[in-house]
Tab-separated table of C-alpha atoms and ligand atoms in Angstrom:
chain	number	residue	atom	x	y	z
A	409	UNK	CA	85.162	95.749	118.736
A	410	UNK	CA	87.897	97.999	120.729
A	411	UNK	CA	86.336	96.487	123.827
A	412	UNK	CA	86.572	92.802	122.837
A	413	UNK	CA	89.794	90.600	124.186
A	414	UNK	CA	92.600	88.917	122.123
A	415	UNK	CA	91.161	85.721	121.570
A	416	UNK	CA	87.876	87.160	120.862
A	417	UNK	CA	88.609	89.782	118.165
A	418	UNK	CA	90.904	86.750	116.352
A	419	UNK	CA	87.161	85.278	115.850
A	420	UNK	CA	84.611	87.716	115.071
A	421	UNK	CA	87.131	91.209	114.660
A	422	UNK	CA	86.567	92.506	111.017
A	423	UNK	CA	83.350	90.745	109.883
A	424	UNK	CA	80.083	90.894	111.483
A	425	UNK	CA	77.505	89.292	109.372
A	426	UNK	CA	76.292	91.953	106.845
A	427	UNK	CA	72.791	93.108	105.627
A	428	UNK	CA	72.117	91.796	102.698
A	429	UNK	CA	72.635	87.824	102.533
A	430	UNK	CA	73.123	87.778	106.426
A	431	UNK	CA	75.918	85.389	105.682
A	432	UNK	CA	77.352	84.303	109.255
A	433	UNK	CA	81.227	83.766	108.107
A	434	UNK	CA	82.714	86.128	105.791
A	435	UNK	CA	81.906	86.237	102.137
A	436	UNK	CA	84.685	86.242	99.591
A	437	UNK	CA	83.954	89.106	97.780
A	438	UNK	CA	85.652	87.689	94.088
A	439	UNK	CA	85.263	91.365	92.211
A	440	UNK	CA	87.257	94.094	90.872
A	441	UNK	CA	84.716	97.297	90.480
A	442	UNK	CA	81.701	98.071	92.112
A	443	UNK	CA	78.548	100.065	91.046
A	444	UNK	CA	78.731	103.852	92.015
A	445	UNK	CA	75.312	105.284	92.945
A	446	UNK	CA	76.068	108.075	90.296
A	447	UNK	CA	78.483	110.140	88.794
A	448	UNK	CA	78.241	112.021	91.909
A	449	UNK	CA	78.569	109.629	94.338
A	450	UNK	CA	82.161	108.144	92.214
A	451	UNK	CA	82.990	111.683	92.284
A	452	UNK	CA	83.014	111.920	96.261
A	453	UNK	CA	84.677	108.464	96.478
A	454	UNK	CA	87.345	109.773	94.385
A	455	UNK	CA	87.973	112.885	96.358
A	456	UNK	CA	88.160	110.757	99.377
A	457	UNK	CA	85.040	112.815	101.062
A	458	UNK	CA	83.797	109.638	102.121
A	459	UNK	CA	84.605	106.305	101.852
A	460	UNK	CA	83.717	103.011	99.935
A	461	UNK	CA	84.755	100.465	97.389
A	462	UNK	CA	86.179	101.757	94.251
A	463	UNK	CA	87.944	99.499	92.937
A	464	UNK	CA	89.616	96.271	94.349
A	465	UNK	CA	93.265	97.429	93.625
A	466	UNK	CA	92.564	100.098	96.306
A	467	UNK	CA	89.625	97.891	98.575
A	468	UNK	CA	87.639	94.896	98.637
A	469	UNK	CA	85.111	94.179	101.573
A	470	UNK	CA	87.156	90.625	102.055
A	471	UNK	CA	90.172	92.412	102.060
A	472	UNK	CA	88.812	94.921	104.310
A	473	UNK	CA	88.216	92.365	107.438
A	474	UNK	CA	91.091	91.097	107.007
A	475	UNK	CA	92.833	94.435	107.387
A	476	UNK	CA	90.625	95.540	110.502
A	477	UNK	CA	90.967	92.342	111.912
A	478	UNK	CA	95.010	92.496	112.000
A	479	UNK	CA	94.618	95.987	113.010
A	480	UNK	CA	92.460	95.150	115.845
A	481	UNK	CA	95.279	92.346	117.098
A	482	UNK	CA	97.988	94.238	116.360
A	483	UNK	CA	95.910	97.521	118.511
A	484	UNK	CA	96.917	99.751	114.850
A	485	UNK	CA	94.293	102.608	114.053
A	486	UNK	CA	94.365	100.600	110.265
A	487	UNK	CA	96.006	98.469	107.677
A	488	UNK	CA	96.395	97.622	104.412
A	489	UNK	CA	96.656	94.063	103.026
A	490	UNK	CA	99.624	93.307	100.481
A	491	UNK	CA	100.210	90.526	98.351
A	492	UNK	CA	103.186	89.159	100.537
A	493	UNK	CA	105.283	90.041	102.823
A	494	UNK	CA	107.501	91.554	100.223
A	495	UNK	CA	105.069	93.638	99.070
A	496	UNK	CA	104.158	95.293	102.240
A	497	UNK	CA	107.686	96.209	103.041
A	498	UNK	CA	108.709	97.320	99.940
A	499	UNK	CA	104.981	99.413	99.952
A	500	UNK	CA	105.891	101.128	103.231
A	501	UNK	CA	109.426	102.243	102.674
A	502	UNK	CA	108.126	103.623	99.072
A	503	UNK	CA	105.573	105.468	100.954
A	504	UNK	CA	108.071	107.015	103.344
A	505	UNK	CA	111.303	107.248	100.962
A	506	UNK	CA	112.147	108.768	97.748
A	507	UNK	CA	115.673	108.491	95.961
A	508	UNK	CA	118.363	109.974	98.016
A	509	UNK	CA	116.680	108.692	101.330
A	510	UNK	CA	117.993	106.451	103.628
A	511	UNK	CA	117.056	103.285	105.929
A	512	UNK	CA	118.691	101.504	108.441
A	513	UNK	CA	117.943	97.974	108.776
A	514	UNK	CA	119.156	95.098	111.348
A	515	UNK	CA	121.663	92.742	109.630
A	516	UNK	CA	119.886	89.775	110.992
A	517	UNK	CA	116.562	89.948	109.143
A	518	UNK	CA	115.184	87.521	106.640
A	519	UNK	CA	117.752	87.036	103.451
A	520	UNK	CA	115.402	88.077	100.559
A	521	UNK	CA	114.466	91.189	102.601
A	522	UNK	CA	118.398	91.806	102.977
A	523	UNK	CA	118.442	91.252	98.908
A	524	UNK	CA	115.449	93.691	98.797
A	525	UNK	CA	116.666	96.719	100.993
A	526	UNK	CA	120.037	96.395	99.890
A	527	UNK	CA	120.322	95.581	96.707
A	528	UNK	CA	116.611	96.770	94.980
A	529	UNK	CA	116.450	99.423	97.205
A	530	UNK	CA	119.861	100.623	96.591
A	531	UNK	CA	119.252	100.378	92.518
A	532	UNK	CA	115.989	103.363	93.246
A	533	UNK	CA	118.678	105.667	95.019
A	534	UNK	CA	117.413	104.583	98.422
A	535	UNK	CA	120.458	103.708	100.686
A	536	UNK	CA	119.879	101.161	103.115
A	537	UNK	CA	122.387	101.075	106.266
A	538	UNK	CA	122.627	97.683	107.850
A	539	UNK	CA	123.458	97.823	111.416
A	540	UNK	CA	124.002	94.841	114.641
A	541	UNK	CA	120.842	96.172	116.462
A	542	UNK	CA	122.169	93.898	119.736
A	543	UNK	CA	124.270	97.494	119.906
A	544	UNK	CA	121.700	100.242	119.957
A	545	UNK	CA	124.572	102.856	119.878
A	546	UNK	CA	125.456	101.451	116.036
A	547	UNK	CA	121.853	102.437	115.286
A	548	UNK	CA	122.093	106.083	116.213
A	549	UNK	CA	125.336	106.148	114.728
A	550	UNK	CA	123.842	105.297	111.253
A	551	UNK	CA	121.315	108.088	111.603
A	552	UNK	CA	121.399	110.880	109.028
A	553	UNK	CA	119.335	113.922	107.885
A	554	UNK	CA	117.735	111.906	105.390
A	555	UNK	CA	117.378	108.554	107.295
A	556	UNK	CA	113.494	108.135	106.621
A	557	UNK	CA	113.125	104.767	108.951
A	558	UNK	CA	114.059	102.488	111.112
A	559	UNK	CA	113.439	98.369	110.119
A	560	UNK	CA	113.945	95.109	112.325
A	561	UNK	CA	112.202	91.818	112.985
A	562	UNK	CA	110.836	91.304	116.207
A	563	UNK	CA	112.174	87.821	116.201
A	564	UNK	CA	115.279	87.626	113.356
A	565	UNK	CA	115.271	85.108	110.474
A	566	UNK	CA	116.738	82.679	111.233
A	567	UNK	CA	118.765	83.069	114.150
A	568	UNK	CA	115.505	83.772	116.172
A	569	UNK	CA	117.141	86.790	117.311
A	570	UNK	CA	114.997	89.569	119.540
A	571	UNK	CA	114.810	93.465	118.632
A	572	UNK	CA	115.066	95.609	121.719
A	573	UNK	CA	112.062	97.670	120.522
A	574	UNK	CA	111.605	99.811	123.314
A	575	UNK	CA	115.510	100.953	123.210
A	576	UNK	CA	115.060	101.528	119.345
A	577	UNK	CA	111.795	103.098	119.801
A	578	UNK	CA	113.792	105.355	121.753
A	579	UNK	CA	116.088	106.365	119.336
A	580	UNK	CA	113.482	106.650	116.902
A	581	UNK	CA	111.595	108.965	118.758
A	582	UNK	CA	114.734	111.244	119.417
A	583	UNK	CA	115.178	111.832	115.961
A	584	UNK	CA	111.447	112.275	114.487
A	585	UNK	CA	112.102	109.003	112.600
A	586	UNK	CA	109.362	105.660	112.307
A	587	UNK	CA	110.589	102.573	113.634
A	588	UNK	CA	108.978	99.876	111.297
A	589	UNK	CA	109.017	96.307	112.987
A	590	UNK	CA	108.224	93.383	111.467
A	591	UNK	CA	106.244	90.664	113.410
A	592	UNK	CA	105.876	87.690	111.184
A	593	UNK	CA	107.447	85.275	113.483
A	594	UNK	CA	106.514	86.106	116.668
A	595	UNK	CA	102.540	87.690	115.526
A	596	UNK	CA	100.273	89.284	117.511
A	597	UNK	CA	99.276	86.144	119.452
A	598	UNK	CA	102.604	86.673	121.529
A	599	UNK	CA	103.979	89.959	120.483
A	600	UNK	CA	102.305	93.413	119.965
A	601	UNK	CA	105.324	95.664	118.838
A	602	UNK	CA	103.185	98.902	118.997
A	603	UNK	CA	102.605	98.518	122.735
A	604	UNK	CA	106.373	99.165	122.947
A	605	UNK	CA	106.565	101.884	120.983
A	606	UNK	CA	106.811	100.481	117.247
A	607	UNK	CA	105.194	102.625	114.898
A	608	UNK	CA	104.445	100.558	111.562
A	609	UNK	CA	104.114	96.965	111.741
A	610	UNK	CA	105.089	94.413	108.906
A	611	UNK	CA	103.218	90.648	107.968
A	612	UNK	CA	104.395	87.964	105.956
A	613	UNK	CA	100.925	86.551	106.413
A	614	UNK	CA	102.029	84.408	104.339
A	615	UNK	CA	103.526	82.561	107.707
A	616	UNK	CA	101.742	82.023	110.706
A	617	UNK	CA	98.539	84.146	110.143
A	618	UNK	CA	97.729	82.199	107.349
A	619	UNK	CA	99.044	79.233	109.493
A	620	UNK	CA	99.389	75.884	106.614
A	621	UNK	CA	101.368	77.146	103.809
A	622	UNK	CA	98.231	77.904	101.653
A	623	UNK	CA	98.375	81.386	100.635
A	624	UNK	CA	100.841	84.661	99.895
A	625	UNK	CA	100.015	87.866	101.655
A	626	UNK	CA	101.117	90.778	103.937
A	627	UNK	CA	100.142	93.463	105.845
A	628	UNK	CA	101.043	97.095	107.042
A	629	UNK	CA	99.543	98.258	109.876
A	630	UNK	CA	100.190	101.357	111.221
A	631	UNK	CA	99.954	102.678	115.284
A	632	UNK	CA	98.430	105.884	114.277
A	633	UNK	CA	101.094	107.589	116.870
A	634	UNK	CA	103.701	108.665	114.868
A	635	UNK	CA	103.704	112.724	114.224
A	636	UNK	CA	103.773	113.345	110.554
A	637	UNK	CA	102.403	116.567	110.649
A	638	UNK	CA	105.696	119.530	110.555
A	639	UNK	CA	107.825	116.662	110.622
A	640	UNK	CA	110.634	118.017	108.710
A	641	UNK	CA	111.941	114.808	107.885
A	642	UNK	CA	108.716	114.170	106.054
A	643	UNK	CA	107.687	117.374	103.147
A	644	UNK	CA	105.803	114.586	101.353
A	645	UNK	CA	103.362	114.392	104.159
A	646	UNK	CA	103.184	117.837	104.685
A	647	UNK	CA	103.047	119.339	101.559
A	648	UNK	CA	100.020	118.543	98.426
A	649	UNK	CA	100.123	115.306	96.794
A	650	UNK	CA	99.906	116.900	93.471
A	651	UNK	CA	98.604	113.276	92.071
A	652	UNK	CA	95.987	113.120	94.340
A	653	UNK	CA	93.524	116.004	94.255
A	654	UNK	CA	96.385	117.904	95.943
A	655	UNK	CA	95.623	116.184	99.248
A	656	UNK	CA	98.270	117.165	102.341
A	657	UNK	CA	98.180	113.855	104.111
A	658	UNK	CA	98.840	115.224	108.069
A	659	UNK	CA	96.235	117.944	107.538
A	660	UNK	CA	93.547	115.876	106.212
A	661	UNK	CA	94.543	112.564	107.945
A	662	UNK	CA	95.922	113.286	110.808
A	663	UNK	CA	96.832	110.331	112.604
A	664	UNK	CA	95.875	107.968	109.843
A	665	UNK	CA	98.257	110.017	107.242
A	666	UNK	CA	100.185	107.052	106.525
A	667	UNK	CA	98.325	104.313	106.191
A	668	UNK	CA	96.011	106.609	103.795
A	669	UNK	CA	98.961	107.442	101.674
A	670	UNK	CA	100.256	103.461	101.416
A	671	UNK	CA	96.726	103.111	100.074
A	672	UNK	CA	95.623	105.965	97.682
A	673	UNK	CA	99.511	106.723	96.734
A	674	UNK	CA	101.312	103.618	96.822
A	675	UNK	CA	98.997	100.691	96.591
A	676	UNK	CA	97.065	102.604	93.798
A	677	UNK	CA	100.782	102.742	91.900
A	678	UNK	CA	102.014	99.941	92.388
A	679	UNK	CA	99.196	97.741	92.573
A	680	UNK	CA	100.615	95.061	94.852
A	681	UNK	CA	97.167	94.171	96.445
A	682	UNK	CA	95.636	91.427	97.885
A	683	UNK	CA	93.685	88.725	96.187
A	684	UNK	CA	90.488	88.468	98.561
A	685	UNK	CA	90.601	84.776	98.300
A	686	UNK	CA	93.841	84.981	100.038
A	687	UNK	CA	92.650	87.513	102.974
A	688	UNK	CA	89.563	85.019	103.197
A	689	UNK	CA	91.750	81.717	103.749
A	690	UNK	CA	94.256	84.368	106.105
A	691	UNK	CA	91.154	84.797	107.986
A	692	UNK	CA	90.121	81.653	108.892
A	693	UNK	CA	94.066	81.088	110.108
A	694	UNK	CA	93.855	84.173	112.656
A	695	UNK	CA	90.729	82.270	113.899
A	696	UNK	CA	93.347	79.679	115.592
A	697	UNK	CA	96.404	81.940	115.504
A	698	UNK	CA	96.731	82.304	119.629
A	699	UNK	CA	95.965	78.220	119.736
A	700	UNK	CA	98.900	77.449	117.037
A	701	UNK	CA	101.293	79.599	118.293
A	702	UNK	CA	100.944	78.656	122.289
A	703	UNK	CA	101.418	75.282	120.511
A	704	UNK	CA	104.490	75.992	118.307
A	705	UNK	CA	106.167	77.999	120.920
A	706	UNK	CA	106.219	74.902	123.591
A	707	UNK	CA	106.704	72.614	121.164
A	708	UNK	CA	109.594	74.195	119.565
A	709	UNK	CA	111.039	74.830	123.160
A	710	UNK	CA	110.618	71.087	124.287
A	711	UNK	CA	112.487	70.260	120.713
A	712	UNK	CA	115.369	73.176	121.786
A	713	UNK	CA	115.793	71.382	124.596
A	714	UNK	CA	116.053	67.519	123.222
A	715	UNK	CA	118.866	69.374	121.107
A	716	UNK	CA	120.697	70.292	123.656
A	717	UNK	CA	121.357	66.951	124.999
A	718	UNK	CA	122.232	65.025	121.509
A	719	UNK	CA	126.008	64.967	120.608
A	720	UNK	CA	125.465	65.804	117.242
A	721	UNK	CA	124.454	68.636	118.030
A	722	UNK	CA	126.890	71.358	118.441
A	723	UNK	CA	124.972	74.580	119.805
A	724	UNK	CA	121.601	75.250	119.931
A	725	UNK	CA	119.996	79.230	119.281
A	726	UNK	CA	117.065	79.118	120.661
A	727	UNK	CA	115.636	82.694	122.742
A	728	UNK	CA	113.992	80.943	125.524
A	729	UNK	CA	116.759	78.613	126.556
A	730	UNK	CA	118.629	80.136	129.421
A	731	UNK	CA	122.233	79.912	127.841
A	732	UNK	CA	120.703	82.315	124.812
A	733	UNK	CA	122.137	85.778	124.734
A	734	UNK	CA	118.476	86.608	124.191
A	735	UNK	CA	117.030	85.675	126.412
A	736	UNK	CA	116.795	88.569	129.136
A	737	UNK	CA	115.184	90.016	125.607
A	738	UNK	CA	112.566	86.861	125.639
A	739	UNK	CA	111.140	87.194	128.990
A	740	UNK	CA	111.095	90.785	128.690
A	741	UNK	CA	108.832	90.720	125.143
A	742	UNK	CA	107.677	87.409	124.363
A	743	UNK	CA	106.451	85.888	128.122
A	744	UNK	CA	104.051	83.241	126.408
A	745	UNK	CA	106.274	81.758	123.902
A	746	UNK	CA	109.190	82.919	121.225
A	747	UNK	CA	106.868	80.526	118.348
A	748	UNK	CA	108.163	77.845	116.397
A	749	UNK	CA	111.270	79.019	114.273
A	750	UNK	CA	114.662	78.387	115.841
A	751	UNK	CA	118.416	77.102	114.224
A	752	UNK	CA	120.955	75.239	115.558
A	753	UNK	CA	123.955	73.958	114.677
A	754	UNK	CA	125.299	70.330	113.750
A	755	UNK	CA	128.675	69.017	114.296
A	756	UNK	CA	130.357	67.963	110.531
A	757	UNK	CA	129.109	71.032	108.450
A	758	UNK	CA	127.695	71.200	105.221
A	759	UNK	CA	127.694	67.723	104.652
A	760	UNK	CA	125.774	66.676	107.965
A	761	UNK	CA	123.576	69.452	107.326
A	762	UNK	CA	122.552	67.493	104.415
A	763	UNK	CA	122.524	64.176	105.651
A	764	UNK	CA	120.336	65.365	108.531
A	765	UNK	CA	118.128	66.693	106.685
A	766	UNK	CA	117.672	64.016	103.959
A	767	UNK	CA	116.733	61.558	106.395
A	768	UNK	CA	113.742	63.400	108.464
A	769	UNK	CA	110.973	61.624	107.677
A	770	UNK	CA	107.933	63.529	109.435
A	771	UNK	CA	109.402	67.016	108.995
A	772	UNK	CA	110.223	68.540	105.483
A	773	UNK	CA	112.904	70.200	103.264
A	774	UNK	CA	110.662	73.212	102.679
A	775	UNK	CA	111.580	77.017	101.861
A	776	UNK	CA	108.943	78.385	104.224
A	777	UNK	CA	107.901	78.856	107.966
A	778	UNK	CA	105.538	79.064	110.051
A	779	UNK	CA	103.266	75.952	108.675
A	780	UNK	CA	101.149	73.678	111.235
A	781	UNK	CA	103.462	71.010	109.429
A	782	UNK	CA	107.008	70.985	111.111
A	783	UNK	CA	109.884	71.672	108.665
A	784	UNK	CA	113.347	72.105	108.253
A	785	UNK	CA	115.520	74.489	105.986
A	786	UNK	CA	119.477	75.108	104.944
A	787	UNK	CA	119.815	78.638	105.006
A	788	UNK	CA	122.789	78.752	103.440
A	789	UNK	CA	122.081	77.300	100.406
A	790	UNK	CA	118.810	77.708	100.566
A	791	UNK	CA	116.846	81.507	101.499
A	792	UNK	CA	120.263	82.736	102.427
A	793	UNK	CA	121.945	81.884	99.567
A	794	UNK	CA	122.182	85.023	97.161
A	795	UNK	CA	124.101	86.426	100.506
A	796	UNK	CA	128.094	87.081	100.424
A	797	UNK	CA	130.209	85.272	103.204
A	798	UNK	CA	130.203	88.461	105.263
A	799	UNK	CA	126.199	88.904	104.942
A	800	UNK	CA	125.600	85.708	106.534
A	801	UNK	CA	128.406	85.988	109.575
A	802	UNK	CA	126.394	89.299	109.842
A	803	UNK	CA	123.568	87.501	109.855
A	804	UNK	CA	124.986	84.929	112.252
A	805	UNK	CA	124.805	81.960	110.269
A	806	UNK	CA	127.084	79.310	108.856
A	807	UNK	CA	127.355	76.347	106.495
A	808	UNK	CA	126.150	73.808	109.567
A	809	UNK	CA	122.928	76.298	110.265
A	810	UNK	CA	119.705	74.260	110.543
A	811	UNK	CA	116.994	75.908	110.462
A	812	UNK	CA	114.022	74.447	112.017
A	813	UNK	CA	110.071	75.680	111.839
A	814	UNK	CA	108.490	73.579	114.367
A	815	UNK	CA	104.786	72.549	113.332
A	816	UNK	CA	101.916	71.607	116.034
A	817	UNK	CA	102.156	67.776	115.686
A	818	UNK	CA	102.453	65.714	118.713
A	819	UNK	CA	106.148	66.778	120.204
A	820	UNK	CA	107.016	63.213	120.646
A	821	UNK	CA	107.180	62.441	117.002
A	822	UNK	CA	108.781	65.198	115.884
A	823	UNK	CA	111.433	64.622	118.237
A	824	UNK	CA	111.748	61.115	117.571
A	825	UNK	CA	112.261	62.147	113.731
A	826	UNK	CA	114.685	64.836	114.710
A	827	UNK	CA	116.782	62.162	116.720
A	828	UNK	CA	116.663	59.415	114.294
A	829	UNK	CA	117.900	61.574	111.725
A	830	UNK	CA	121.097	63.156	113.788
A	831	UNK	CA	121.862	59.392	114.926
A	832	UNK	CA	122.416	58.888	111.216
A	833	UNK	CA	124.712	61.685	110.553
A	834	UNK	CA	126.846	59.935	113.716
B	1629	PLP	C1	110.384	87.777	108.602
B	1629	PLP	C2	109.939	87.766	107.177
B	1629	PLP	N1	109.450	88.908	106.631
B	1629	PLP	C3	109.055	88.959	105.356
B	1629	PLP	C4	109.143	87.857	104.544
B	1629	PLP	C5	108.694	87.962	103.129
B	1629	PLP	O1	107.398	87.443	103.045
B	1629	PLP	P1	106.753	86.854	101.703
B	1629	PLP	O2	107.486	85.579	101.413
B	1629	PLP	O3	105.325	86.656	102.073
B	1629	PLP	O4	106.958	87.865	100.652
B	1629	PLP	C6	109.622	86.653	105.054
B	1629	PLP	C7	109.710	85.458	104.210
B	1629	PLP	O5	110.226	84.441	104.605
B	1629	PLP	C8	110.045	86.614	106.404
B	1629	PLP	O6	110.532	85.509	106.971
């Protein structure tokens, strides 16, 4: 499949039809155990001396396309599906950190993550350092003995802000440390972190992969470059996992140590897998993932750019726009498009925050991204709510934020919906 193109592998990477039924599109596999051959055979599952289904908390043949499909887009030796976005993150920092361990995280990532990492996190022992990743030299500053990895968004939520991932890759690589990057906005379809030197990439698939607000889901998928093996940073890798079979992870793995552990350590504990009938309908979304987002990118941009021109409209953050301060960043990483999530701000506050967005008509008050629908969102009061006052000027946003997830309906609409509804806040 290696061999196959982009657009290609989005089709047909994964799932080839199999033996037995011939079925031409993937089969949702809706079971939890499967029949060993013998005592024997479960034995050598078990032991990991070769592979197969066990049992669906660990893998599920529905589950399993999906995972070498986003592997395949994302160019990842492997993956493991999660049942969000939550629970992939949370799954590969538990894999990597114990109590007493540290992260450092950009400020500017999505408000339930900064909740997560700094406040869940923190409650296990595991100190997460939140640093403006715009200034690479606060990143390095933040780095410690026991710092166990390095976490951004390739495009922030919701400021639609850009990680330099080849400068942090850099730093990462000085210090023997991952650099995890997570590429729910921007996907594969425009962004491949790991061809810049990410190590671990993150999915909400929940957003665009899945592509209509249907289904929960995640993914870890991991660049197979990262040296575990003697990495003193990392004994756990290096040293038996007494609760599996005694298993040393970078002798027996080698490059595929991690992504092994997040499955037969961490997803076996913790048991945040995910449902097949969710990698199934996540499947049939990365069919059209390169169409939708080429679509949501220019129709987002074309919408950036109506805002500019309406007096309501105070300031508009957009990456692609030339007055951005990212936007050296957005030619550099995301040439074909920086996809369909973007704020801006309106003049009158909190107030014509509201008003605008009570009287949209086409787009919707939703808590979510990345649909084919076009929606709108308060941050403030809405997914970055639970934050303090300094959090979200951190996180660069403010009371008159609007957050907007452009969909893939004709432009013209939206923006007539958009403009009706700032004329009434006049
Ligand atoms: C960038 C990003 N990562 C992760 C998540 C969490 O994903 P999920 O809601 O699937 O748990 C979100 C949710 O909005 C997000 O925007």
């Amino acid at each position: 499949m290696n061999n196959y193109k982009f657009d290609t592998l989005s089709v047909h990477g994964g799932y080839s039809p199999e033996p037995t039924t011939h079925s031409n599109v993937l089969p949702i596999y809706m079971t939890t155990a499967y029949n060993f051959d013998s005592v024997e055979h479960a034995r050598s599952l078990f032991a990991l001396e070769q592979t197969g289904n066990i049992y669906t908390r660990l893998q599920n043949p529905t589950n399993t396309a999906f995972e070498e499909r986003i592997s395949l887009l994302e160019g990842g030796i492997g993956a493991v599906a999660a049942s969000s976005g939550h629970a992939a993150i949370t799954m590969a920092l538990l894999t990597l950190c114990s109590c007493g361990d540290e992260v450092i995280s950009s400020s500017t990532i999505y408000g339930g993550a900064i909740n997560l990492l700094g406040k869940t996190f923190d409650r296990m022992g595991i100190k997460v350092h939140f640093a403006d990743m715009d200034d690479l030299s606060t990143v390095e500053a933040k780095i410690t003995d026991k710092t166990k990895a390095i976490f951004a968004e390739a495009i922030g939520n919701p400021k639609a802000d850009i990680a330099d991932i080849r400068g942090l890759s850099e730093i990462a690589k000085k210090y023997g440390i991952p650099l995890i990057i997570d590429n729910t906005f921007a996907t594969p379809a425009l962004l491949r972190p790991i061809e810049y030197g990410a190590d671990l990439v993150i999915h909400s698939a929940t957003k665009y992969l899945a592509g209509s607000s249907t289904v929960m889901g995640g993914a870890i998928v991991d660049s197979g470059n990262f040296k575990w093996k003697d990495n003193p940073r990392f004994p756990e890798f290096n040293t038996p996992d007494e609760s599996y079979h005694g298993i040393v992870y970078a002798d027996a793995c080698g490059n595929a140590a991690f992504i092994t552990k997040v499955r037969t350590h961490i997803l076996r504990d913790i048991g945040a897998c995910q449902s097949p009938f969710n990698s199934w309908v996540t499947m049939l979304g990365l069919e059209t993932l390169s169409l939708r987002m080429k679509k949501h990118s220019e129709n987002a941009l074309k919408v950036a750019e109506f805002l500019q021109t309406h007096p309501m409209v105070l300031s508009v953050d957009h990456p692609a726009l030339p007055g951005s301060k990212y936007y050296r960043l957005a030619n550099e990483y995301l040439p074909d498009g920086c996809s369909g999530v973007f704020t801006f701000e309106i003049r009158g506050g909190r107030e014509a925050g509201a008003k605008f967005c009570d009287n949209l008509k086409l787009l919707r008050i939703v808590a979510n991204l990345g649909d084919t629908r076009s929606m709108v969102s308060h941050p403030a009061t809405t997914t970055h709510s639970q934050l303090s006052d300094e959090q979200l000027l951190a996180a660069g946003i403010s009371a008159s934020t609007i957050r907007l997830s452009i969909g893939i309906e004709d432009v013209d609409d939206i923006i007539s919906d958009i403009s009706a509804a700032l004329d009434a806040c006049k």
